């Protein structure tokens, strides 16, 4: 957030140039995000080769910008197992059809189920009391378990719920109302039966039956690629700028998860910084890494640490960019408490230049691609934006509604920050 003062007004010609520059940064980010979230990329997941197409598009951008490959080409291939839902999903409660992604999601580890199932309504005691549990399990065969657990935000209780759900998925389809908004994910494994999370009031304790046609496809050794390109600076040290380009793909043909904020916005920031440093030679070498497989459990960054395309000991800092699309409430720096000097530098630049409303410090968290680096002792931080829209891991995380409130200011903050690293 750049505040206008009498000084910037006095320097009108200069601020005009700056305004044009920042508009151009935001406009090209819009173009990148619009492209990566378009149906042609299928949500950059595991149906219709969505993630593979995104990798190729990003490599084309590297070529256009003038980045150089580290290996023989821009790709760093690897494999992982992942569950997918290429076929259409049918869910109806007492004959009322539910819309995929809006009225329901299937748990990412869901298996298959087909036919009409009678709903067996269960309270926590039916499953947590050992004697009643034995009786409950006896009546579930051939039916669907409908869980009526009290709403909670307590992490331990939610964990207990998740464990019992996972256990039930060995025996029968499981249905439950959502604990909050519908938030999808990815899974490297598949259970025998599905878990269906229902969003609205369609599911009550007097619901009788559910019709299901759910078909999963567990992809063994899915081929994925990180996309690596670099700009040479001086010396032997590296700055690694990372952003994952994969997202959740499709939950059946009708529900696409576009992943505009998560993380087409981060890829847009990575490409924007790459364009800048390709034209303005940096002090240190910079490696740009568009990671694959993040949503399936940090598979791409895990592989980078194993494969070591560059000497990990020479990495001055890994900067992970994920969720760059808002910023109304500033940014959070994960692992700031372990990288105090880098955090302080970011705060100082921001205090001087008034780029974003707040640079918030957060401790270590294994919630994105910086984590495998941190575990290996490589200095790393993760920056995400705060405020604005709340769409996340759902069908509403769209390019059209992503505000990019602080995108240009954030790009300038990163540029300044990278230039100060020694
Ligand atoms: Zn993400």
Coordinates of C-alpha atoms and ligand atoms in Angstrom, one line a residue:
X1 CA 0.0 0.0 0.0
X2 CA 1.8 3.1 -1.2
X3 CA 0.6 6.2 0.6
X4 CA 0.6 9.4 -1.4
X5 CA 2.4 12.3 0.4
X6 CA 3.2 15.8 -0.6
X7 CA 6.6 14.5 -1.6
X8 CA 5.3 12.1 -4.2
X9 CA 3.1 14.9 -5.5
X10 CA 6.1 17.2 -5.8
X11 CA 7.9 14.5 -7.8
X12 CA 4.9 14.0 -10.1
X13 CA 6.8 12.9 -13.2
X14 CA 8.7 10.2 -11.3
X15 CA 5.6 8.9 -9.5
X16 CA 3.8 8.8 -12.9
X17 CA 6.5 6.5 -14.2
X18 CA 6.3 4.4 -11.0
X19 CA 2.5 4.2 -11.3
X20 CA 2.9 2.9 -14.9
X21 CA 5.5 0.4 -13.7
X22 CA 3.3 -1.0 -11.0
X23 CA 0.3 -1.1 -13.3
X24 CA 2.3 -3.1 -15.7
X25 CA 3.4 -5.5 -13.0
X26 CA -0.2 -6.1 -11.9
X27 CA -1.4 -6.4 -15.5
X28 CA 1.0 -9.1 -16.3
X29 CA 0.2 -10.9 -13.1
X30 CA -3.4 -10.8 -14.1
X31 CA -2.5 -12.3 -17.4
X32 CA -0.5 -15.1 -15.8
X33 CA -3.2 -15.9 -13.3
X34 CA -5.9 -15.8 -16.0
X35 CA -4.0 -18.3 -18.1
X36 CA -3.1 -20.7 -15.3
X37 CA -6.7 -20.8 -13.9
X38 CA -8.3 -21.2 -17.3
X39 CA -10.1 -24.5 -18.1
X40 CA -7.3 -25.4 -20.5
X41 CA -5.1 -26.2 -17.5
X42 CA -7.8 -28.2 -15.7
X43 CA -7.0 -26.9 -12.3
X44 CA -3.3 -27.9 -12.6
X45 CA -4.0 -31.2 -10.9
X46 CA -4.2 -34.9 -11.7
X47 CA -6.9 -35.1 -14.4
X48 CA -6.3 -34.3 -18.1
X49 CA -2.6 -33.8 -17.5
X50 CA -3.4 -30.4 -15.9
X51 CA -0.1 -30.1 -14.0
X52 CA 1.9 -31.3 -17.0
X53 CA 0.4 -28.6 -19.2
X54 CA 1.1 -26.0 -16.6
X55 CA 4.8 -27.1 -16.4
X56 CA 5.2 -26.7 -20.1
X57 CA 3.6 -23.3 -20.1
X58 CA 5.9 -22.1 -17.3
X59 CA 9.0 -23.5 -19.1
X60 CA 7.9 -21.4 -22.2
X61 CA 7.8 -18.3 -20.0
X62 CA 11.3 -19.1 -18.7
X63 CA 12.5 -19.2 -22.3
X64 CA 10.7 -15.9 -23.1
X65 CA 12.2 -14.2 -20.1
X66 CA 15.7 -15.5 -20.8
X67 CA 16.2 -17.8 -17.8
X68 CA 18.9 -20.5 -18.2
X69 CA 18.3 -24.2 -17.3
X70 CA 20.3 -25.8 -14.5
X71 CA 20.1 -29.2 -16.0
X72 CA 19.8 -30.2 -19.7
X73 CA 16.4 -28.5 -19.8
X74 CA 14.1 -26.6 -17.3
X75 CA 12.5 -29.8 -15.9
X76 CA 13.3 -31.8 -12.7
X77 CA 11.1 -34.9 -13.1
X78 CA 9.9 -37.1 -10.2
X79 CA 7.0 -39.4 -9.3
X80 CA 4.4 -39.8 -6.6
X81 CA 1.2 -41.7 -6.0
X82 CA -2.0 -39.6 -6.0
X83 CA -5.7 -40.2 -5.8
X84 CA -7.9 -38.6 -8.5
X85 CA -11.5 -38.2 -9.6
X86 CA -11.7 -38.0 -13.4
X87 CA -15.3 -39.3 -13.7
X88 CA -18.5 -37.6 -12.8
X89 CA -19.7 -37.8 -9.3
X90 CA -23.3 -38.4 -8.4
X91 CA -24.6 -37.7 -4.9
X92 CA -28.4 -37.4 -4.0
X93 CA -30.0 -37.4 -0.6
X94 CA -33.5 -38.7 -0.6
X95 CA -33.6 -38.0 -4.3
X96 CA -32.3 -34.5 -4.1
X97 CA -29.2 -34.1 -6.3
X98 CA -26.2 -32.4 -4.8
X99 CA -23.9 -30.2 -6.9
X100 CA -20.2 -31.2 -6.8
X101 CA -17.9 -28.6 -5.2
X102 CA -20.9 -26.5 -4.1
X103 CA -23.1 -28.9 -2.1
X104 CA -20.6 -31.5 -1.4
X105 CA -17.0 -32.6 -1.7
X106 CA -15.5 -36.1 -1.4
X107 CA -12.6 -36.6 0.9
X108 CA -9.4 -36.7 -1.2
X109 CA -8.7 -40.2 0.0
X110 CA -12.1 -41.5 -1.1
X111 CA -12.6 -44.9 -2.6
X112 CA -15.6 -45.9 -4.7
X113 CA -19.3 -46.6 -4.1
X114 CA -22.2 -47.1 -6.4
X115 CA -25.9 -47.6 -5.6
X116 CA -28.5 -46.6 -3.0
X117 CA -27.4 -46.8 0.7
X118 CA -29.6 -46.5 3.8
X119 CA -28.2 -43.9 6.2
X120 CA -27.3 -45.2 9.6
X121 CA -27.3 -42.1 11.9
X122 CA -24.5 -42.2 14.4
X123 CA -23.7 -40.1 17.5
X124 CA -20.1 -39.9 18.9
X125 CA -21.0 -42.5 21.6
X126 CA -22.0 -45.0 18.9
X127 CA -18.4 -45.1 17.8
X128 CA -16.3 -44.0 20.8
X129 CA -17.9 -46.3 23.4
X130 CA -16.2 -49.7 22.9
X131 CA -19.3 -51.9 23.5
X132 CA -21.6 -49.7 21.4
X133 CA -19.0 -49.5 18.7
X134 CA -19.0 -53.3 18.2
X135 CA -22.8 -53.2 17.7
X136 CA -22.6 -50.2 15.4
X137 CA -20.0 -51.8 13.2
X138 CA -22.3 -54.9 13.0
X139 CA -25.2 -52.9 11.5
X140 CA -23.1 -50.9 9.0
X141 CA -22.5 -53.5 6.4
X142 CA -24.2 -52.6 3.1
X143 CA -25.4 -49.2 4.6
X144 CA -23.8 -45.7 4.8
X145 CA -22.6 -44.2 8.1
X146 CA -24.0 -40.7 8.7
X147 CA -22.0 -39.0 11.4
X148 CA -23.7 -36.4 13.6
X149 CA -20.7 -35.1 15.6
X150 CA -21.0 -31.8 17.5
X151 CA -19.4 -28.9 15.7
X152 CA -16.0 -28.0 17.2
X153 CA -12.8 -26.2 16.3
X154 CA -10.8 -28.1 18.9
X155 CA -7.9 -29.6 17.0
X156 CA -7.7 -32.7 19.2
X157 CA -11.4 -33.5 18.8
X158 CA -11.2 -32.9 15.0
X159 CA -8.2 -35.3 14.9
X160 CA -10.3 -37.9 16.8
X161 CA -13.1 -37.4 14.4
X162 CA -10.8 -37.8 11.4
X163 CA -9.4 -41.0 12.8
X164 CA -12.8 -42.6 13.2
X165 CA -13.9 -41.4 9.7
X166 CA -10.7 -42.9 8.2
X167 CA -11.4 -46.2 10.0
X168 CA -15.0 -46.3 8.9
X169 CA -13.9 -45.8 5.2
X170 CA -12.6 -49.4 5.4
X171 CA -16.2 -50.7 5.9
X172 CA -18.8 -48.5 4.2
X173 CA -19.5 -45.1 2.6
X174 CA -19.3 -42.3 5.2
X175 CA -21.4 -39.1 5.1
X176 CA -21.3 -36.1 7.3
X177 CA -22.2 -32.4 7.3
X178 CA -19.2 -30.1 6.8
X179 CA -17.5 -28.7 9.9
X180 CA -17.1 -25.3 8.2
X181 CA -16.8 -24.3 4.5
X182 CA -16.0 -27.0 2.0
X183 CA -12.2 -27.2 1.7
X184 CA -10.8 -29.8 -0.6
X185 CA -7.3 -31.3 -0.8
X186 CA -5.2 -34.0 -2.4
X187 CA -4.2 -37.5 -1.1
X188 CA -1.4 -39.9 -2.0
X189 CA -3.5 -42.9 -0.9
X190 CA -7.1 -44.1 -1.4
X191 CA -9.4 -45.9 1.0
X192 CA -11.8 -48.6 0.0
X193 CA -15.0 -46.4 0.5
X194 CA -15.7 -42.7 0.1
X195 CA -16.3 -40.0 2.7
X196 CA -18.8 -37.4 1.5
X197 CA -18.9 -34.0 3.2
X198 CA -22.2 -32.2 2.7
X199 CA -22.3 -28.4 2.9
X200 CA -25.9 -27.3 3.4
X201 CA -28.9 -28.3 5.5
X202 CA -29.6 -31.1 3.0
X203 CA -28.5 -33.7 5.5
X204 CA -30.6 -34.0 8.6
X205 CA -31.0 -36.8 11.2
X206 CA -34.2 -37.7 9.4
X207 CA -32.6 -38.2 6.0
X208 CA -33.2 -41.8 4.9
X209 CA -31.1 -42.8 1.9
X210 CA -28.2 -41.6 -0.2
X211 CA -27.6 -42.4 -3.9
X212 CA -23.9 -42.6 -4.8
X213 CA -21.9 -43.0 -7.9
X214 CA -18.3 -42.2 -6.9
X215 CA -15.4 -43.6 -8.9
X216 CA -11.8 -42.7 -7.9
X217 CA -8.6 -43.5 -9.7
X218 CA -5.4 -44.0 -7.7
X219 CA -2.6 -43.0 -10.0
X220 CA 0.5 -45.0 -9.2
X221 CA 3.8 -43.1 -9.8
X222 CA 2.3 -40.0 -11.3
X223 CA 4.9 -38.2 -13.4
X224 CA 5.5 -34.6 -12.3
X225 CA 8.1 -32.0 -12.9
X226 CA 9.5 -29.0 -11.0
X227 CA 10.4 -26.2 -13.4
X228 CA 13.9 -24.7 -12.7
X229 CA 15.5 -21.7 -14.3
X230 CA 18.2 -19.3 -13.2
X231 CA 19.8 -15.9 -13.6
X232 CA 23.5 -15.6 -12.9
X233 CA 24.8 -13.1 -10.5
X234 CA 28.3 -12.9 -9.0
X235 CA 30.0 -15.5 -6.8
X236 CA 28.8 -19.0 -5.8
X237 CA 25.9 -18.3 -3.5
X238 CA 22.3 -18.8 -4.5
X239 CA 18.9 -17.3 -3.6
X240 CA 16.1 -19.8 -4.4
X241 CA 12.7 -18.3 -5.2
X242 CA 10.0 -20.9 -5.1
X243 CA 6.3 -21.1 -5.8
X244 CA 4.2 -24.2 -6.4
X245 CA 2.2 -24.2 -9.6
X246 CA 0.2 -27.4 -9.0
X247 CA -3.3 -27.2 -7.5
X248 CA -6.2 -29.7 -6.9
X249 CA -7.4 -30.2 -10.5
X250 CA -10.9 -31.6 -10.9
X251 CA -13.4 -33.4 -8.6
X252 CA -15.2 -34.9 -11.6
X253 CA -15.6 -33.0 -14.8
X254 CA -18.1 -30.5 -13.3
X255 CA -16.0 -29.2 -10.4
X256 CA -12.7 -27.5 -11.3
X257 CA -10.5 -26.0 -8.6
X258 CA -8.9 -23.0 -10.3
X259 CA -6.4 -22.1 -7.6
X260 CA -6.0 -18.5 -8.4
X261 CA -4.7 -17.3 -5.0
X262 CA -3.3 -20.8 -4.3
X263 CA -1.0 -20.6 -6.1
X264 CA -1.2 -19.1 -9.6
X265 CA -0.6 -15.8 -7.7
X266 CA 2.7 -17.1 -6.4
X267 CA 3.8 -18.2 -9.9
X268 CA 2.9 -14.8 -11.2
X269 CA 5.1 -13.3 -8.5
X270 CA 7.9 -15.7 -9.3
X271 CA 7.7 -14.8 -13.1
X272 CA 7.5 -11.1 -12.3
X273 CA 10.7 -11.3 -10.2
X274 CA 12.4 -13.4 -12.9
X275 CA 11.6 -10.7 -15.5
X276 CA 13.0 -8.1 -13.3
X277 CA 16.3 -9.9 -12.4
X278 CA 16.8 -11.1 -16.0
X279 CA 17.0 -7.4 -17.0
X280 CA 18.7 -6.2 -13.8
X281 CA 21.6 -8.5 -13.0
X282 CA 21.4 -9.6 -9.3
X283 CA 24.2 -9.6 -6.8
X284 CA 23.8 -13.3 -6.1
X285 CA 22.7 -16.1 -8.5
X286 CA 19.0 -16.6 -8.3
X287 CA 17.3 -20.0 -9.0
X288 CA 13.6 -19.8 -9.7
X289 CA 11.7 -23.0 -8.9
X290 CA 8.1 -23.6 -9.8
X291 CA 7.3 -26.6 -7.7
X292 CA 4.9 -29.5 -8.6
X293 CA 3.1 -31.8 -6.1
X294 CA 2.8 -29.3 -3.2
X295 CA -0.8 -30.0 -2.6
X296 CA -0.2 -33.8 -2.5
X297 CA 2.2 -33.3 0.4
X298 CA 5.2 -31.1 -0.6
X299 CA 6.3 -33.8 -3.0
X300 CA 8.2 -31.4 -5.4
X301 CA 10.2 -29.6 -2.7
X302 CA 10.9 -33.0 -1.0
X303 CA 12.3 -34.2 -4.3
X304 CA 14.4 -31.0 -4.8
X305 CA 16.2 -31.7 -1.5
X306 CA 16.9 -35.3 -2.5
X307 CA 17.9 -34.5 -6.1
X308 CA 20.0 -31.4 -5.2
X309 CA 20.2 -29.6 -8.6
X310 CA 22.5 -27.1 -6.8
X311 CA 24.7 -27.4 -3.8
X312 CA 22.3 -26.9 -0.8
X313 CA 25.1 -25.6 1.3
X314 CA 25.5 -22.6 -1.1
X315 CA 21.8 -21.4 -0.6
X316 CA 21.8 -18.1 1.1
X317 CA 18.0 -18.1 1.4
X318 CA 15.0 -19.9 0.1
X319 CA 12.0 -17.6 -0.3
X320 CA 8.8 -19.5 -0.7
X321 CA 5.8 -17.6 -2.2
X322 CA 2.4 -19.0 -1.8
X323 CA -0.9 -17.1 -1.8
X324 CA 0.2 -13.7 -3.1
X325 CA -3.3 -12.5 -4.2
X326 CA -4.5 -10.2 -1.4
X327 CA -2.6 -8.2 1.2
X328 CA -5.3 -5.9 2.6
X329 CA -4.0 -6.9 6.0
X330 CA -0.3 -7.2 5.0
X331 CA 1.8 -10.4 4.9
X332 CA 2.9 -13.1 7.2
X333 CA 6.5 -14.4 7.3
X334 CA 6.6 -18.1 8.4
X335 CA 9.8 -19.2 10.0
X336 CA 10.6 -15.5 10.8
X337 CA 11.5 -16.4 14.4
X338 CA 14.3 -18.6 13.1
X339 CA 15.4 -16.1 10.5
X340 CA 15.3 -12.9 12.6
X341 CA 17.9 -11.0 10.5
X342 CA 16.0 -11.6 7.2
X343 CA 12.7 -10.8 8.9
X344 CA 14.1 -7.5 10.3
X345 CA 15.4 -6.6 6.9
X346 CA 11.9 -7.1 5.4
X347 CA 10.3 -5.0 8.2
X348 CA 12.9 -2.2 7.7
X349 CA 12.4 -1.9 4.0
X350 CA 8.6 -1.9 4.5
X351 CA 8.8 0.7 7.2
X352 CA 10.9 2.9 4.9
X353 CA 8.9 2.5 1.8
X354 CA 5.4 1.8 3.2
X355 CA 4.7 -1.1 0.7
X356 CA 2.2 -3.2 2.7
X357 CA 0.2 -2.5 5.9
X358 CA 1.9 -5.1 8.0
X359 CA 4.8 -7.6 8.0
X360 CA 3.8 -10.2 10.6
X361 CA 6.1 -12.7 12.2
X362 CA 5.2 -16.3 12.6
X363 CA 7.2 -19.3 13.9
X364 CA 8.2 -22.4 12.0
X365 CA 5.3 -24.3 10.2
X366 CA 5.5 -27.2 7.8
X367 CA 2.7 -25.8 5.6
X368 CA 4.4 -25.3 2.2
X369 CA 7.5 -25.8 0.1
X370 CA 10.0 -24.0 2.4
X371 CA 9.6 -26.9 4.9
X372 CA 11.8 -29.5 3.4
X373 CA 14.5 -26.8 3.1
X374 CA 14.2 -25.8 6.7
X375 CA 14.3 -29.5 7.8
X376 CA 17.6 -29.8 5.9
X377 CA 19.1 -26.7 7.6
X378 CA 18.8 -24.5 4.6
X379 CA 17.8 -20.9 5.5
X380 CA 14.2 -20.4 4.3
X381 CA 11.2 -18.3 4.8
X382 CA 7.6 -18.5 3.5
X383 CA 5.6 -15.3 2.8
X384 CA 1.8 -15.3 2.3
X385 CA -0.7 -12.4 2.0
X386 CA -3.5 -11.8 4.5
X387 CA -7.0 -10.2 4.3
X388 CA -9.5 -9.9 1.5
X389 CA -11.3 -12.9 0.1
X390 CA -11.4 -16.2 1.9
X391 CA -11.7 -18.6 -1.0
X392 CA -9.2 -21.3 -0.4
X393 CA -9.0 -24.9 -1.8
X394 CA -12.5 -24.5 -3.2
X395 CA -14.2 -23.9 -6.6
X396 CA -14.4 -20.1 -5.7
X397 CA -10.7 -19.4 -5.7
X398 CA -11.0 -17.7 -9.1
X399 CA -9.0 -15.2 -11.1
X400 CA -12.0 -12.8 -11.5
X401 CA -12.4 -12.3 -7.8
X402 CA -8.7 -12.2 -6.8
X403 CA -8.0 -8.6 -5.9
X404 CA -4.2 -8.5 -6.2
X405 CA -4.4 -5.6 -3.7
X406 CA -0.7 -5.4 -2.8
X407 CA 0.8 -7.4 -5.7
X408 CA 2.9 -4.5 -7.1
X409 CA 4.0 -3.3 -3.7
X410 CA 4.9 -6.8 -2.7
X411 CA 6.9 -7.3 -5.9
X412 CA 8.8 -4.1 -5.1
X413 CA 9.4 -5.3 -1.5
X414 CA 10.8 -8.6 -2.6
X415 CA 13.0 -6.8 -5.2
X416 CA 14.5 -4.5 -2.6
X417 CA 14.8 -7.4 -0.1
X418 CA 16.6 -9.7 -2.5
X419 CA 19.0 -6.9 -3.5
X420 CA 20.0 -6.3 0.2
X421 CA 20.9 -10.0 0.9
X422 CA 24.5 -10.5 1.5
Ligands
LIG1 ZN1 -0.5 -23.3 -1.9

